[in-house]
Coordinates of C-alpha atoms and ligand atoms in Angstrom, one line a residue:
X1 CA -90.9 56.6 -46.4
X2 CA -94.7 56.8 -46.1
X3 CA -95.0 53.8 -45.6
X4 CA -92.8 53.6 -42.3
X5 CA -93.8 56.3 -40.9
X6 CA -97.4 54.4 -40.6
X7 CA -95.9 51.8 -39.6
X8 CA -93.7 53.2 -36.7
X9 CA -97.0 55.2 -35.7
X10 CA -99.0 51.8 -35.4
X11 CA -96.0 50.7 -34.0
X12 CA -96.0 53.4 -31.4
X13 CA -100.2 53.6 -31.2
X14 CA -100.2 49.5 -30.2
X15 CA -97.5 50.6 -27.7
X16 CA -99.2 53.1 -26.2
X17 CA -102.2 51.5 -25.8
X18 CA -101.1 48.5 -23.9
X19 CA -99.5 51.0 -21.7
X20 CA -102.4 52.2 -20.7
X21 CA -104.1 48.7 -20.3
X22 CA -101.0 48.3 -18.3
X23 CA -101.6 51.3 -16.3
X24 CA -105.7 50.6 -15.7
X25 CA -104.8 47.1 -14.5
X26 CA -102.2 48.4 -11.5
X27 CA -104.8 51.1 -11.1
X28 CA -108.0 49.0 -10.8
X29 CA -107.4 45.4 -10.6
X30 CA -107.4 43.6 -6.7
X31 CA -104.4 42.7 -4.8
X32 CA -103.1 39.6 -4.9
X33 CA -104.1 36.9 -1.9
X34 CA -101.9 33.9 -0.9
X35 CA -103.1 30.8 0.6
X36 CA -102.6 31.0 4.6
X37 CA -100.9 28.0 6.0
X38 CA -100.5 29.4 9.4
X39 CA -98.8 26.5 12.3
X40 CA -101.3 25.2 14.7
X41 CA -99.2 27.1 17.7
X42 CA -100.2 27.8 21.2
X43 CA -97.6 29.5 23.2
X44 CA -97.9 29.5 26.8
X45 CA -97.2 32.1 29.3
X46 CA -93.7 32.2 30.6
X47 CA -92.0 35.1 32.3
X48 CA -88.8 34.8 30.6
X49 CA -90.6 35.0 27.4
X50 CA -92.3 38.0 28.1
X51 CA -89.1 39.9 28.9
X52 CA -87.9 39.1 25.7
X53 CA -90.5 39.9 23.9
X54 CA -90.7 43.2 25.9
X55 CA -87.4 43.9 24.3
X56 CA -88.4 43.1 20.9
X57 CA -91.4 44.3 20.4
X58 CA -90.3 47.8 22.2
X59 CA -87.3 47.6 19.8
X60 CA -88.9 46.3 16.8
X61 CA -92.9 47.5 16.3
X62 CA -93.3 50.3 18.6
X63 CA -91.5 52.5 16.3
X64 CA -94.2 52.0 13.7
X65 CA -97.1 51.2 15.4
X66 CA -97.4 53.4 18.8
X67 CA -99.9 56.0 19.0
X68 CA -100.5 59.5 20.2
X69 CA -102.3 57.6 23.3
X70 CA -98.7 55.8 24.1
X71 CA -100.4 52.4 23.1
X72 CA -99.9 50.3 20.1
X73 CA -102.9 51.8 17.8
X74 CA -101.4 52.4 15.1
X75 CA -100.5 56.1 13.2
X76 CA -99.9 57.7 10.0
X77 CA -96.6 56.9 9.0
X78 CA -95.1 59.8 7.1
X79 CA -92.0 58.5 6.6
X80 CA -93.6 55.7 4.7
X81 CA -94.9 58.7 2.0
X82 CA -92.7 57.2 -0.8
X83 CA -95.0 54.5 -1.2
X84 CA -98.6 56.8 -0.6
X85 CA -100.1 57.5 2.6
X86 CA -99.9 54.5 5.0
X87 CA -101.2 54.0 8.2
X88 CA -99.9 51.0 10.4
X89 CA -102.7 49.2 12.3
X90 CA -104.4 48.9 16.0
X91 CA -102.5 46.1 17.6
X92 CA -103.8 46.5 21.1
X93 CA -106.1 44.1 22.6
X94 CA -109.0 46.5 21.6
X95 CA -111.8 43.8 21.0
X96 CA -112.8 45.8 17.9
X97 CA -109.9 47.7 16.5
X98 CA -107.1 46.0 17.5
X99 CA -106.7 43.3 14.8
X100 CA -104.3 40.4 16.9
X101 CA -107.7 39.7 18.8
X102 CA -108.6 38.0 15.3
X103 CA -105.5 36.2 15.2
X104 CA -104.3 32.7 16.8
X105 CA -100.9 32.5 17.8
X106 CA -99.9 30.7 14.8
X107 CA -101.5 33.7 12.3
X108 CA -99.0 35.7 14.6
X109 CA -96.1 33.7 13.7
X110 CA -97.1 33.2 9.9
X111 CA -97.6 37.3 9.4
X112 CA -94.2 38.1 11.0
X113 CA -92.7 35.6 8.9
X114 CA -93.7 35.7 5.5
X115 CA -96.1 38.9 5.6
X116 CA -99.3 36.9 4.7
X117 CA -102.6 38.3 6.9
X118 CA -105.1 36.5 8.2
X119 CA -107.0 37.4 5.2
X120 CA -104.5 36.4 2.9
X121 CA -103.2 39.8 1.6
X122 CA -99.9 40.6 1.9
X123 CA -98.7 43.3 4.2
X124 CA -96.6 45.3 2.2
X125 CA -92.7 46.0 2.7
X126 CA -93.0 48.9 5.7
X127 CA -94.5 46.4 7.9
X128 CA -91.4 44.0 8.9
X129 CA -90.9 40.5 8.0
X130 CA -88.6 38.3 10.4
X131 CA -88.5 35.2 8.6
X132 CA -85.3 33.7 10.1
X133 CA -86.5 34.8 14.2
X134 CA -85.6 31.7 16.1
X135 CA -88.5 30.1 17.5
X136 CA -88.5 30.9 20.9
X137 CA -87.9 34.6 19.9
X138 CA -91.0 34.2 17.5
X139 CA -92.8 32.7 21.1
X140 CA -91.8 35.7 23.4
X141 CA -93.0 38.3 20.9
X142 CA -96.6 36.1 20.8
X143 CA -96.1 35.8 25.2
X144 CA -95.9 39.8 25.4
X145 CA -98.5 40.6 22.2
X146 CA -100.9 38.5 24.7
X147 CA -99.7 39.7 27.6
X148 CA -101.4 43.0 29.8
X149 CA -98.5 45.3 29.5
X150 CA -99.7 48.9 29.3
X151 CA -99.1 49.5 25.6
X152 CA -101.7 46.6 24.3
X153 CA -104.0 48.0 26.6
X154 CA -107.3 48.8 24.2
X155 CA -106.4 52.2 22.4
X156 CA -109.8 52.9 20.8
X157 CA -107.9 54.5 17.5
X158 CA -109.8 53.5 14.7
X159 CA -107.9 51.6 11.4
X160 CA -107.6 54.3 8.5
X161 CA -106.8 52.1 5.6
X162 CA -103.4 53.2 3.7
X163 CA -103.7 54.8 0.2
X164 CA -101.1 53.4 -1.6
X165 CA -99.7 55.0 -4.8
X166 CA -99.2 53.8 -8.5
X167 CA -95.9 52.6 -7.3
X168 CA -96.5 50.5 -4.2
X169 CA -99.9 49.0 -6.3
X170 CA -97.1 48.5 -9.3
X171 CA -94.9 46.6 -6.9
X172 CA -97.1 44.8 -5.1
X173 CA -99.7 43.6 -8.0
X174 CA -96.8 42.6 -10.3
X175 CA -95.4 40.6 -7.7
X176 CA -92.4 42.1 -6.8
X177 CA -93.0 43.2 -3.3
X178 CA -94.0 39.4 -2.5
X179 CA -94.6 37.3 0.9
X180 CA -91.4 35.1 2.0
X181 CA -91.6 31.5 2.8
X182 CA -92.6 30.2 5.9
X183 CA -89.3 28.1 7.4
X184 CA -90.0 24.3 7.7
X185 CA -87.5 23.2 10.5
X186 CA -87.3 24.7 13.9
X187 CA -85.1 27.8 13.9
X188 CA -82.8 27.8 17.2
X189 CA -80.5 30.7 17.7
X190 CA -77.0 30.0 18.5
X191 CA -75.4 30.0 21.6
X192 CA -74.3 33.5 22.9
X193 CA -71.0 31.7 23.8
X194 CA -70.3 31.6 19.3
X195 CA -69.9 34.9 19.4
X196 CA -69.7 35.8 15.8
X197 CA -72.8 33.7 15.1
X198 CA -74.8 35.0 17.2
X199 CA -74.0 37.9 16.1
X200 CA -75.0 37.2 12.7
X201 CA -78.2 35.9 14.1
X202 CA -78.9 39.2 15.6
X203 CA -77.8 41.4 12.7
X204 CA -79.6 39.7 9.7
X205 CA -82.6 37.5 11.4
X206 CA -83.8 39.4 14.6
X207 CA -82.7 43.5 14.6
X208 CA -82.9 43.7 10.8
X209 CA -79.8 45.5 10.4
X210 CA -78.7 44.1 6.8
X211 CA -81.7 45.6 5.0
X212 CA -81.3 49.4 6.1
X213 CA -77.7 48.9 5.7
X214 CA -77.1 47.2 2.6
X215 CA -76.8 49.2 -0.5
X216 CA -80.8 49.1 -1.3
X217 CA -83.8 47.6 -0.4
X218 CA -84.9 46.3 -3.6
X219 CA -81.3 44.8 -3.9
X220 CA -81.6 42.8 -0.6
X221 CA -81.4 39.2 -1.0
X222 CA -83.5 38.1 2.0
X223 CA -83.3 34.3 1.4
X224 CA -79.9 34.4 1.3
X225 CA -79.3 38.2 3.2
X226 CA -75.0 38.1 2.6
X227 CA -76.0 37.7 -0.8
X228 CA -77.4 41.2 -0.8
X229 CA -75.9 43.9 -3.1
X230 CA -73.4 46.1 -1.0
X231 CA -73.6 43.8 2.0
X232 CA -74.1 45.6 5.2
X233 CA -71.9 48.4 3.0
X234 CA -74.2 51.4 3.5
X235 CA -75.2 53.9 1.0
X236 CA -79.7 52.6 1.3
X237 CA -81.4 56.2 0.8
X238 CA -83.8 56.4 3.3
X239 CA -86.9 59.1 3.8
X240 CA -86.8 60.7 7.3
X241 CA -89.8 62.2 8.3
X242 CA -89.8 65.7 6.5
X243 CA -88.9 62.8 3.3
X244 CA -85.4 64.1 3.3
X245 CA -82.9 61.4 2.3
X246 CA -80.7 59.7 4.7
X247 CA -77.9 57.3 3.3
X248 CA -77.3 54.8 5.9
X249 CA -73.7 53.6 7.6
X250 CA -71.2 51.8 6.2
X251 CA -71.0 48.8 9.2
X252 CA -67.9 46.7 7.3
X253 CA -64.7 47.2 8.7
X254 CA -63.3 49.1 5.9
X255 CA -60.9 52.1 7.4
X256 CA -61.5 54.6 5.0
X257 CA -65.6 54.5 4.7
X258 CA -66.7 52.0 7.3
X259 CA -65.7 51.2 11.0
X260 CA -62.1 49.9 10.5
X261 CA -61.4 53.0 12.9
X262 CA -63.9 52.3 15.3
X263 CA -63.3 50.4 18.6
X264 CA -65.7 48.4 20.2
X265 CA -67.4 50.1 23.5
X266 CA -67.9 53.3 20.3
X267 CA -70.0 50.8 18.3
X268 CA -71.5 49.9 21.8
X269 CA -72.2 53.7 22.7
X270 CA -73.3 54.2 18.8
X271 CA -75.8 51.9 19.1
X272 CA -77.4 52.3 22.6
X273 CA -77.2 55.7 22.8
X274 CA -76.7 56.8 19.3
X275 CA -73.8 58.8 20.0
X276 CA -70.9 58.3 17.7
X277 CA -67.2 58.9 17.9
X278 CA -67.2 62.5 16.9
X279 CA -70.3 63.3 19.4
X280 CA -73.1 63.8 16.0
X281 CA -76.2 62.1 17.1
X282 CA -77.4 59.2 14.2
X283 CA -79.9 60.5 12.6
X284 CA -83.7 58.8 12.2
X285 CA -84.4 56.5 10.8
X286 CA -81.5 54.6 12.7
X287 CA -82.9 53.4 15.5
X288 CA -81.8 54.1 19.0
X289 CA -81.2 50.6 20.2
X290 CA -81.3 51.2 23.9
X291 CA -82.9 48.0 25.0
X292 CA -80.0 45.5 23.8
X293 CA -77.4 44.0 26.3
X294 CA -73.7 44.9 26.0
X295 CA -73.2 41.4 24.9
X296 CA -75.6 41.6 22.1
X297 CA -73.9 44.5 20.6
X298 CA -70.5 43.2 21.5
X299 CA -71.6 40.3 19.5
X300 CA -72.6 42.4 17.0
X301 CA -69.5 43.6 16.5
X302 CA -67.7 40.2 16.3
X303 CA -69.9 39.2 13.8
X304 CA -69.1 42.5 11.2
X305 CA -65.2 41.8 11.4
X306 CA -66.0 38.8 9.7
X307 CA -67.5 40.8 7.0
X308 CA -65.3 41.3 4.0
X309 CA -65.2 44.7 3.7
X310 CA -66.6 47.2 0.9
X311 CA -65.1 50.6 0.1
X312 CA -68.4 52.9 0.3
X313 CA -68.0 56.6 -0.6
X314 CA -71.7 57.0 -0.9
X315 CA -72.6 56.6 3.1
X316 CA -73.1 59.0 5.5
X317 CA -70.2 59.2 7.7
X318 CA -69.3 63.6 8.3
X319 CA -65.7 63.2 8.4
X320 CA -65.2 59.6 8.7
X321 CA -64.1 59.6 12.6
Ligands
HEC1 C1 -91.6 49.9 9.6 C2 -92.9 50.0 10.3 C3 -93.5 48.7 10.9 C4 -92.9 47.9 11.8 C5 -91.4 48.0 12.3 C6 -93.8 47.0 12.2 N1 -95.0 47.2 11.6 FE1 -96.7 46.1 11.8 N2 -97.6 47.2 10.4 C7 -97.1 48.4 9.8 C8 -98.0 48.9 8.8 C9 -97.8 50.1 7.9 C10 -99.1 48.1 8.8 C11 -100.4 48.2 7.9 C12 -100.1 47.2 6.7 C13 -101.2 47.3 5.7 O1 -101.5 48.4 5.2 O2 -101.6 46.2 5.3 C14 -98.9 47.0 9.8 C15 -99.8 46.0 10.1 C16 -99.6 45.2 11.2 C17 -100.6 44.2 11.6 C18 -102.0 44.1 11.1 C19 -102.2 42.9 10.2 C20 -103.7 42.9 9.7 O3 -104.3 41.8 9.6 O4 -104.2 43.9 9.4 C21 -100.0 43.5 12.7 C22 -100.7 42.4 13.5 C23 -98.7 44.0 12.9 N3 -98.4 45.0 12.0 C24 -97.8 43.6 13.9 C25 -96.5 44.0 14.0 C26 -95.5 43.5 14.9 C27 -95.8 42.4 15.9 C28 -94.3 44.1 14.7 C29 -93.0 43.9 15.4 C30 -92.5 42.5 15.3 C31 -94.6 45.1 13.6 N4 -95.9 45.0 13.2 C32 -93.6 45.9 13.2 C33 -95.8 48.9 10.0 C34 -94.9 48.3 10.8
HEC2 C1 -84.5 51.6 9.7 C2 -83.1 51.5 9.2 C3 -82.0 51.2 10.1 C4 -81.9 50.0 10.9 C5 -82.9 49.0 11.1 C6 -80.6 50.1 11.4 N1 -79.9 51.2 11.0 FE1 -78.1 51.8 11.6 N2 -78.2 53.5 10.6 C7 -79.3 53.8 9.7 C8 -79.0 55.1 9.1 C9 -79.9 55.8 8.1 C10 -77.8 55.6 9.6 C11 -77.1 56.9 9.3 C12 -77.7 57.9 10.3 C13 -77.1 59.3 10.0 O1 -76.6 59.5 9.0 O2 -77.3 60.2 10.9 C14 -77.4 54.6 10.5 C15 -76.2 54.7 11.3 C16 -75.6 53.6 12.0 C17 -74.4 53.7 12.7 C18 -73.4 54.9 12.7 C19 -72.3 54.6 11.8 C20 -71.4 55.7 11.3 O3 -70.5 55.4 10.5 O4 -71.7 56.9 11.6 C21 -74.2 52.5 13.3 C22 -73.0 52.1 14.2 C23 -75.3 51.7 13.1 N3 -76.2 52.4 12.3 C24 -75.5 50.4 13.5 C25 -76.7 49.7 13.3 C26 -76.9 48.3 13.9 C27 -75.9 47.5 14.7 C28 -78.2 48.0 13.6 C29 -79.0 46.8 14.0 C30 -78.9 46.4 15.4 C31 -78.8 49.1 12.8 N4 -77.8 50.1 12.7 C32 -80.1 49.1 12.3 C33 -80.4 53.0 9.5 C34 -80.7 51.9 10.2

């Protein structure tokens, strides 16, 4: 008996201790760099472009990265707080703050792809990755990032590094926060005309709407996005700003939790406006999408009855209107 109680407490004494080598490593050790093999890119100017990319970028970063000034400086992101405190970056064409003034156009591409920066460190998981963004998508965001438009104008807000906690340096350091791959053949949209296609397009690979509305974030399959656990079912608990948790939206069609109900110009109206059927206002963090076309959203909607449905009792839907 004596003799396995020592042993459990060496047992339990080993253990402990390579916890705590564990726990000094994610503490103390340095991130992790990856190789940058950025595309030798130079877009060109083009005024179509930088309407798009006026769209995307006001839809997409400014969310995260617009500052008290009404420029793209960066700010603390409280609604990040889960992971420490974070601060997105200075983005303008500051020549001193704003770090794209480092970056070619093909760093640009590589960073919003697979999350790899300039220096090789990986921009963790509340800065987005768009690795599927068809190319000329990719191009117009680069067009209006160059371009003069007021909010790149230099915003002289300095760059407060983040202070990540022991979980975000566990996730990244161990790997599992980790860049994507860069795509190796050109990535074209489809036509507006395939309705449901494009609207898959728009869902999964440009508006990000899979990952805040599958059933988790660490569950999403981002290679393979329909492959994610509780595919576009709802149910991803998800800080607001006072770190409240919001459960996002069931989007499949199912008539009990979902949309089945729904028609289409009250998706469209949910949306844009983010007015739902029974007149509550979505919540933040869903974002008010009021730059897309009709057809985009209409597409949209195409695209989730193709969805096989998921029975979700764990979204946020009031009284399921
Ligand atoms: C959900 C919030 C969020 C969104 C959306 C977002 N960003 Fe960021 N971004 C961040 C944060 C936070 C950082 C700081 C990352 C870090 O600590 O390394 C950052 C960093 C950056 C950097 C700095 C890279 C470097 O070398 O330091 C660039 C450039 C950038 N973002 C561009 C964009 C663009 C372009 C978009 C839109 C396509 C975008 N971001 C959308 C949060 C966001
Ligand atoms: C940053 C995360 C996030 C993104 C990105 C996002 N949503 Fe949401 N969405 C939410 C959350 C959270 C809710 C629930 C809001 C609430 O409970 O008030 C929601 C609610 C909704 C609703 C209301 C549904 C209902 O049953 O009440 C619709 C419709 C919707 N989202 C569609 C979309 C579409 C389409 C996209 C992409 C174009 C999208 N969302 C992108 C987080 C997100």
């Amino acid at each position: 008996m004596k003799r396995l109680l020592k042993i459990s407490g060496i047992i339990l004494g080993v253990l402990v201790l390579l916890a705590l080598i564990f726990a000094a490593y994610i503490q103390f050790s340095s991130f992790p760099t990856y190789e940058n093999k950025a595309p030798e890119l130079i877009v060109q100017p083009d005024s179509l472009k930088l309407i798009e990319g006026e769209k995307i970028v006001k839809t997409l970063c400014s969310t995260c990265h617009l500052s008290g000034d009404r420029k793209l400086g960066g700010k603390h992101m409280i609604d990040a707080s889960t992971f420490g405190e974070i601060h997105s970056t200075n983005i303008t064409k500051h020549p001193k703050y704003g770090a794209l003034s480092k970056y070619t156009d093909g760093e640009i591409a590589y960073l919003i792809r697979t999350g790899i920066k300039k220096d090789g460190t990986y921009a963790p998981p509340w800065m987005i990755k768009l690795p599927q963004l068809s190319d000329y998508d990719m191009e117009s965001i680069i067009v209006y990032l160059r371009s003069d438009a007021d909010e790149l104008q230099p915003s002289d807000k300095t760059n407060i590094p983040s202070k990540l906690n022991f979980l975000s340096k566990m996730l990244i350091k161990t790997g599992a926060f980790a860049p994507m791959s860069y795509p190796e053949e050109p990535i074209n949209s489809p036509p507006p005309g395939d309705k449901a296609a494009y609207g898959k397009y728009l869902a999964i690979a440009k508006y990000d709407c899979f990952a805040c509305h599958s059933a988790d974030f660490a569950k999403c399959d981002f290679e393979n996005p329909e492959k994610s656990v509780g595919f576009l079912g709802g149910g991803n608990p998800i800080p607001d700003m006072d770190g409240n948790v919001i459960l996002s939206a069931n989007l499949t069609m199912d008539e009990e939790t979902g949309l089945g109900k729904w028609s289409e110009s009250e998706f469209i109206r949910a949306v844009k406006s983010g007015i739902r059927p029974n007149k509550i206002a979505n919540r933040f963090p869903m974002p008010p999408y009021s730059r897309l076309e009709d057809e985009e959203i209409s597409a949209i909607w195409a695209y989730l009855q193709t969805v096989p449905k998921i029975n979700n009792p764990n979204d946020f839907t009031p009284d399921n209107d």
